[in-house]
Short mmCIF file of N, CA, C and O in Angstrom, two decimals:
data_model
loop_
_atom_site.label_atom_id
_atom_site.label_comp_id
_atom_site.label_asym_id
_atom_site.label_seq_id
_atom_site.Cartn_x
_atom_site.Cartn_y
_atom_site.Cartn_z
N MET E 194 112.16 -14.78 71.84
CA MET E 194 112.44 -14.91 73.15
C MET E 194 112.67 -16.28 73.52
O MET E 194 113.34 -16.75 74.56
N SER E 195 112.46 -17.33 72.61
CA SER E 195 112.63 -18.63 72.95
C SER E 195 114.37 -18.75 72.97
O SER E 195 114.72 -19.95 73.55
N THR E 196 114.88 -18.16 72.14
CA THR E 196 116.52 -18.10 71.90
C THR E 196 117.02 -17.76 73.81
O THR E 196 117.90 -18.46 74.05
N ILE E 197 116.42 -16.94 74.19
CA ILE E 197 117.07 -16.36 75.26
C ILE E 197 116.60 -17.40 76.42
O ILE E 197 117.39 -17.71 77.35
N ARG E 198 115.41 -18.07 76.35
CA ARG E 198 115.13 -19.04 77.34
C ARG E 198 115.82 -20.11 77.39
O ARG E 198 116.19 -20.59 78.32
N ARG E 199 116.21 -20.49 75.74
CA ARG E 199 117.07 -21.57 75.89
C ARG E 199 118.50 -21.40 76.51
O ARG E 199 119.24 -22.24 77.07
N GLU E 200 119.09 -20.35 76.19
CA GLU E 200 120.39 -19.74 76.91
C GLU E 200 120.21 -19.78 78.22
O GLU E 200 121.39 -20.16 78.84
N ARG E 201 119.20 -19.21 79.00
CA ARG E 201 119.31 -18.98 80.16
C ARG E 201 119.12 -20.57 80.95
O ARG E 201 119.95 -20.93 81.96
N GLU E 202 118.40 -21.51 80.45
CA GLU E 202 118.19 -22.86 80.70
C GLU E 202 119.55 -23.74 80.66
O GLU E 202 120.06 -24.39 81.30
N ARG E 203 120.46 -23.28 79.44
CA ARG E 203 121.76 -23.69 79.32
C ARG E 203 122.78 -23.36 80.16
O ARG E 203 123.39 -24.18 80.75
N SER E 204 122.43 -22.18 80.56
CA SER E 204 123.37 -21.58 81.50
C SER E 204 123.35 -22.08 82.91
O SER E 204 124.18 -22.41 83.51
N LEU E 205 121.94 -22.31 83.25
CA LEU E 205 121.82 -22.81 84.41
C LEU E 205 122.28 -24.47 84.37
O LEU E 205 122.67 -24.66 85.67
N LYS E 206 122.02 -25.12 83.70
CA LYS E 206 122.43 -26.40 83.64
C LYS E 206 123.92 -26.60 83.90
O LYS E 206 124.43 -27.31 84.48
N PHE E 207 124.83 -25.58 83.14
CA PHE E 207 126.02 -25.56 83.51
C PHE E 207 126.65 -25.23 84.64
O PHE E 207 127.53 -25.89 85.13
N VAL E 208 126.12 -24.13 85.40
CA VAL E 208 126.21 -23.82 86.61
C VAL E 208 126.04 -24.80 87.75
O VAL E 208 126.75 -25.17 88.60
N GLN E 209 125.02 -25.56 87.61
CA GLN E 209 124.34 -26.76 88.25
C GLN E 209 125.52 -27.84 88.15
O GLN E 209 125.86 -28.36 89.18
N VAL E 210 125.93 -28.32 86.93
CA VAL E 210 126.91 -29.32 86.77
C VAL E 210 128.29 -28.82 87.56
O VAL E 210 128.85 -29.58 87.95
N PHE E 211 128.82 -27.67 87.10
CA PHE E 211 129.83 -27.13 87.66
C PHE E 211 130.08 -27.23 88.95
O PHE E 211 130.85 -27.75 89.78
N PHE E 212 128.97 -26.46 89.66
CA PHE E 212 129.33 -26.77 91.27
C PHE E 212 128.89 -28.11 91.94
O PHE E 212 129.61 -28.47 92.90
N ALA E 213 128.26 -28.99 91.24
CA ALA E 213 128.12 -30.52 91.50
C ALA E 213 129.73 -31.12 91.37
O ALA E 213 129.83 -31.81 92.19
N ILE E 214 130.15 -30.90 90.09
CA ILE E 214 131.62 -31.46 90.15
C ILE E 214 132.76 -30.74 91.05
O ILE E 214 133.34 -31.58 91.58
N LEU E 215 132.58 -29.50 91.33
CA LEU E 215 133.26 -28.97 92.56
C LEU E 215 133.08 -29.52 93.76
O LEU E 215 134.08 -30.01 94.68
N ALA E 216 131.86 -30.01 94.08
CA ALA E 216 131.32 -30.35 95.37
C ALA E 216 132.01 -32.02 95.37
O ALA E 216 132.41 -32.16 96.64
N LEU E 217 131.82 -32.69 94.34
CA LEU E 217 132.41 -34.10 94.19
C LEU E 217 133.83 -33.96 94.40
O LEU E 217 134.45 -34.99 95.05
N ILE E 218 134.45 -33.16 93.82
CA ILE E 218 136.08 -33.11 93.70
C ILE E 218 136.48 -32.96 95.13
O ILE E 218 137.31 -33.50 95.91
N SER E 219 135.73 -31.90 95.72
CA SER E 219 136.03 -31.55 97.29
C SER E 219 135.99 -32.90 98.24
O SER E 219 136.79 -33.06 99.20
N LEU E 220 134.69 -33.41 97.98
CA LEU E 220 134.43 -34.69 98.79
C LEU E 220 135.50 -35.70 98.56
O LEU E 220 136.11 -36.23 99.67
N ALA E 221 136.00 -35.79 97.19
CA ALA E 221 136.76 -37.08 97.20
C ALA E 221 138.19 -36.51 97.59
O ALA E 221 138.91 -37.46 98.18
N ALA E 222 138.87 -35.12 97.41
CA ALA E 222 139.83 -34.61 98.14
C ALA E 222 139.91 -34.81 99.66
O ALA E 222 140.76 -35.19 100.27
N ALA E 223 138.88 -34.75 100.41
CA ALA E 223 138.54 -34.71 101.85
C ALA E 223 138.91 -36.31 101.99
O ALA E 223 139.52 -36.72 103.07
N LEU E 224 138.32 -37.26 101.30
CA LEU E 224 138.54 -38.65 101.61
C LEU E 224 139.98 -38.97 101.37
O LEU E 224 140.33 -39.62 102.17
N ALA E 225 140.41 -38.61 100.34
CA ALA E 225 141.83 -38.96 100.02
C ALA E 225 142.80 -38.40 101.19
O ALA E 225 143.75 -39.26 101.68
N VAL E 226 142.43 -37.10 101.61
CA VAL E 226 143.50 -36.73 102.68
C VAL E 226 143.28 -37.35 103.93
O VAL E 226 144.18 -37.63 104.59
N SER E 227 142.07 -37.63 104.22
CA SER E 227 141.46 -38.11 105.62
C SER E 227 142.26 -39.66 105.56
O SER E 227 142.56 -40.27 106.67
N THR E 228 142.43 -40.39 104.41
CA THR E 228 142.67 -41.78 104.46
C THR E 228 144.26 -42.08 104.28
O THR E 228 144.69 -42.73 104.64
N ARG E 229 144.96 -41.12 103.38
CA ARG E 229 145.98 -41.46 102.77
C ARG E 229 146.81 -40.23 103.05
O ARG E 229 147.85 -39.96 102.15
N GLY E 230 146.37 -39.45 103.93
CA GLY E 230 147.29 -38.35 104.06
C GLY E 230 148.71 -38.28 104.27
O GLY E 230 149.60 -37.54 103.81
N SER E 231 149.00 -39.34 105.12
CA SER E 231 150.55 -39.64 105.73
C SER E 231 151.23 -40.01 104.23
O SER E 231 152.52 -39.73 104.28
N ASP E 232 150.43 -40.83 103.60
CA ASP E 232 151.06 -41.48 101.92
C ASP E 232 151.44 -40.10 101.13
O ASP E 232 152.39 -40.21 100.30
N LEU E 233 150.68 -39.09 101.44
CA LEU E 233 150.83 -37.87 100.44
C LEU E 233 152.03 -37.04 100.84
O LEU E 233 152.16 -35.80 100.40
N GLY E 234 152.32 -37.43 102.07
CA GLY E 234 153.42 -36.83 102.67
C GLY E 234 152.98 -35.48 103.59
O GLY E 234 153.69 -34.54 103.78
N LEU E 235 151.69 -35.30 104.11
CA LEU E 235 151.21 -34.67 104.93
C LEU E 235 151.66 -34.83 106.27
O LEU E 235 151.45 -36.46 106.77
N PRO E 236 151.82 -34.07 107.34
CA PRO E 236 152.00 -34.53 108.96
C PRO E 236 150.86 -35.18 109.42
O PRO E 236 149.68 -34.63 108.96
N GLU E 237 150.88 -36.01 110.32
CA GLU E 237 149.80 -36.49 110.85
C GLU E 237 148.82 -35.55 111.39
O GLU E 237 147.57 -35.68 111.41
N SER E 238 149.28 -34.41 112.20
CA SER E 238 148.55 -33.34 112.60
C SER E 238 147.76 -32.62 111.68
O SER E 238 147.03 -31.75 112.28
N SER E 239 148.17 -32.32 110.45
CA SER E 239 147.60 -31.72 109.50
C SER E 239 146.42 -32.18 108.61
O SER E 239 145.74 -31.89 107.85
N THR E 240 146.38 -33.66 108.77
CA THR E 240 145.62 -34.31 107.64
C THR E 240 143.92 -34.07 108.29
O THR E 240 143.10 -33.93 107.33
N VAL E 241 143.57 -34.03 109.32
CA VAL E 241 142.22 -33.67 109.84
C VAL E 241 141.85 -32.32 109.53
O VAL E 241 140.70 -32.21 108.86
N PRO E 242 142.56 -31.13 109.80
CA PRO E 242 141.89 -29.87 109.39
C PRO E 242 141.87 -29.93 107.68
O PRO E 242 141.09 -28.93 107.49
N ILE E 243 142.90 -30.47 107.06
CA ILE E 243 142.96 -30.17 105.69
C ILE E 243 141.58 -31.06 105.01
O ILE E 243 140.76 -30.38 104.03
N ALA E 244 141.35 -32.03 105.63
CA ALA E 244 140.09 -33.08 105.33
C ALA E 244 138.92 -32.36 105.66
O ALA E 244 137.72 -31.95 104.79
N MET E 245 138.79 -31.56 106.93
CA MET E 245 137.58 -30.82 107.15
C MET E 245 137.42 -29.51 106.25
O MET E 245 136.46 -29.05 105.87
N ALA E 246 138.68 -29.12 105.77
CA ALA E 246 138.51 -27.94 105.05
C ALA E 246 137.83 -28.15 103.51
O ALA E 246 137.05 -27.48 103.07
N PHE E 247 138.56 -29.23 103.22
CA PHE E 247 137.69 -29.86 101.98
C PHE E 247 136.23 -30.07 102.00
O PHE E 247 135.26 -29.98 101.05
N LEU E 248 136.02 -30.64 103.22
CA LEU E 248 134.73 -31.10 103.39
C LEU E 248 133.84 -29.77 103.32
O LEU E 248 132.75 -29.77 102.97
N LEU E 249 134.29 -28.80 104.31
CA LEU E 249 133.57 -27.64 104.18
C LEU E 249 133.39 -26.88 102.99
O LEU E 249 132.09 -26.52 102.67
N VAL E 250 134.38 -26.95 101.93
CA VAL E 250 134.37 -26.49 100.70
C VAL E 250 133.33 -27.24 99.78
O VAL E 250 132.35 -26.42 99.07
N GLY E 251 133.01 -28.64 100.06
CA GLY E 251 132.28 -29.43 99.15
C GLY E 251 130.69 -29.05 99.81
O GLY E 251 129.94 -28.88 98.83
N ALA E 252 130.69 -28.63 100.94
CA ALA E 252 129.28 -28.43 101.56
C ALA E 252 128.94 -27.23 101.09
O ALA E 252 127.82 -26.88 100.77
N ILE E 253 129.87 -26.08 101.15
CA ILE E 253 129.39 -24.80 100.87
C ILE E 253 129.18 -24.68 98.96
O ILE E 253 128.21 -23.99 98.67
N ASP E 254 130.05 -25.52 98.30
CA ASP E 254 129.46 -25.73 96.98
C ASP E 254 127.99 -26.32 96.98
O ASP E 254 127.40 -25.60 96.09
N THR E 255 127.66 -27.20 97.56
CA THR E 255 126.24 -27.81 97.68
C THR E 255 125.03 -26.66 97.86
O THR E 255 124.46 -26.51 97.01
N VAL E 256 125.68 -25.83 98.82
CA VAL E 256 124.71 -24.92 99.40
C VAL E 256 124.63 -23.63 98.47
O VAL E 256 123.43 -23.28 97.90
N LEU E 257 125.88 -23.55 97.77
CA LEU E 257 125.81 -22.40 96.39
C LEU E 257 125.02 -23.01 95.22
O LEU E 257 124.19 -22.21 94.46
N LEU E 258 124.88 -24.21 95.21
CA LEU E 258 124.20 -24.66 94.05
C LEU E 258 122.76 -24.60 94.24
O LEU E 258 121.75 -24.22 93.23
N PHE E 259 122.04 -24.95 95.33
CA PHE E 259 120.66 -24.67 95.79
C PHE E 259 120.35 -23.03 95.58
O PHE E 259 119.25 -22.53 95.16
N VAL E 260 121.27 -22.23 96.29
CA VAL E 260 121.05 -20.79 96.31
C VAL E 260 121.15 -20.38 94.61
O VAL E 260 120.14 -19.31 94.47
N TRP E 261 121.77 -20.82 93.86
CA TRP E 261 121.94 -20.39 92.73
C TRP E 261 120.60 -20.70 91.87
O TRP E 261 119.86 -20.07 91.12
N GLU E 262 120.16 -21.83 92.07
CA GLU E 262 118.80 -22.28 91.57
C GLU E 262 117.72 -21.36 91.96
O GLU E 262 116.76 -21.19 91.06
N ARG E 263 117.68 -21.08 93.16
CA ARG E 263 116.61 -20.37 93.66
C ARG E 263 116.63 -18.96 93.09
O ARG E 263 115.58 -18.44 92.88
N ILE E 264 118.06 -18.53 93.03
CA ILE E 264 117.92 -17.16 92.38
C ILE E 264 117.42 -17.31 90.98
O ILE E 264 116.78 -16.48 90.30
N PHE E 265 117.94 -18.25 90.10
CA PHE E 265 117.44 -18.40 88.60
C PHE E 265 115.98 -18.51 88.59
O PHE E 265 115.34 -18.28 87.48
N GLN E 266 115.30 -19.04 89.65
CA GLN E 266 113.87 -19.48 89.43
C GLN E 266 113.13 -17.98 89.77
O GLN E 266 112.05 -17.82 89.14
N ARG E 267 113.59 -17.07 90.36
CA ARG E 267 113.09 -15.71 90.50
C ARG E 267 113.17 -14.82 89.11
O ARG E 267 112.35 -13.91 89.11
N ILE E 268 114.25 -15.24 88.38
CA ILE E 268 114.43 -14.58 87.02
C ILE E 268 113.34 -14.92 86.01
O ILE E 268 113.10 -16.09 85.82
N GLU E 269 112.56 -13.90 85.54
CA GLU E 269 111.60 -14.13 84.41
C GLU E 269 112.27 -14.09 83.14
O GLU E 269 113.17 -13.35 82.80
N TYR E 270 111.73 -14.93 82.27
CA TYR E 270 112.32 -15.18 80.88
C TYR E 270 111.46 -14.17 80.25
O TYR E 270 110.41 -13.96 79.55
#
C-alpha cells in the first residue's frame, strides 16, 4: 500500500507543479503583451484583450490547482 500512497503523492506534486508553472507562464505572457504588445507586432486595440485573456487563463489555472488539491484530499489511500 505504501507504493500506491507514494505514487499518488508524486502524482499530486506533479499536477501542482504543472498548474503552477502554467499559471506563471500565463501571467508572464499577460505582462509581456500588455507592456510590449506593439513591439510584438500586435495592433494597439488588441493588446488589452489579449493580456486580459492570458490573465484569465492564469487565474483559472490557479483555481484548478486548488480544486485539484481539494479533490485529491478526498481520495483515501
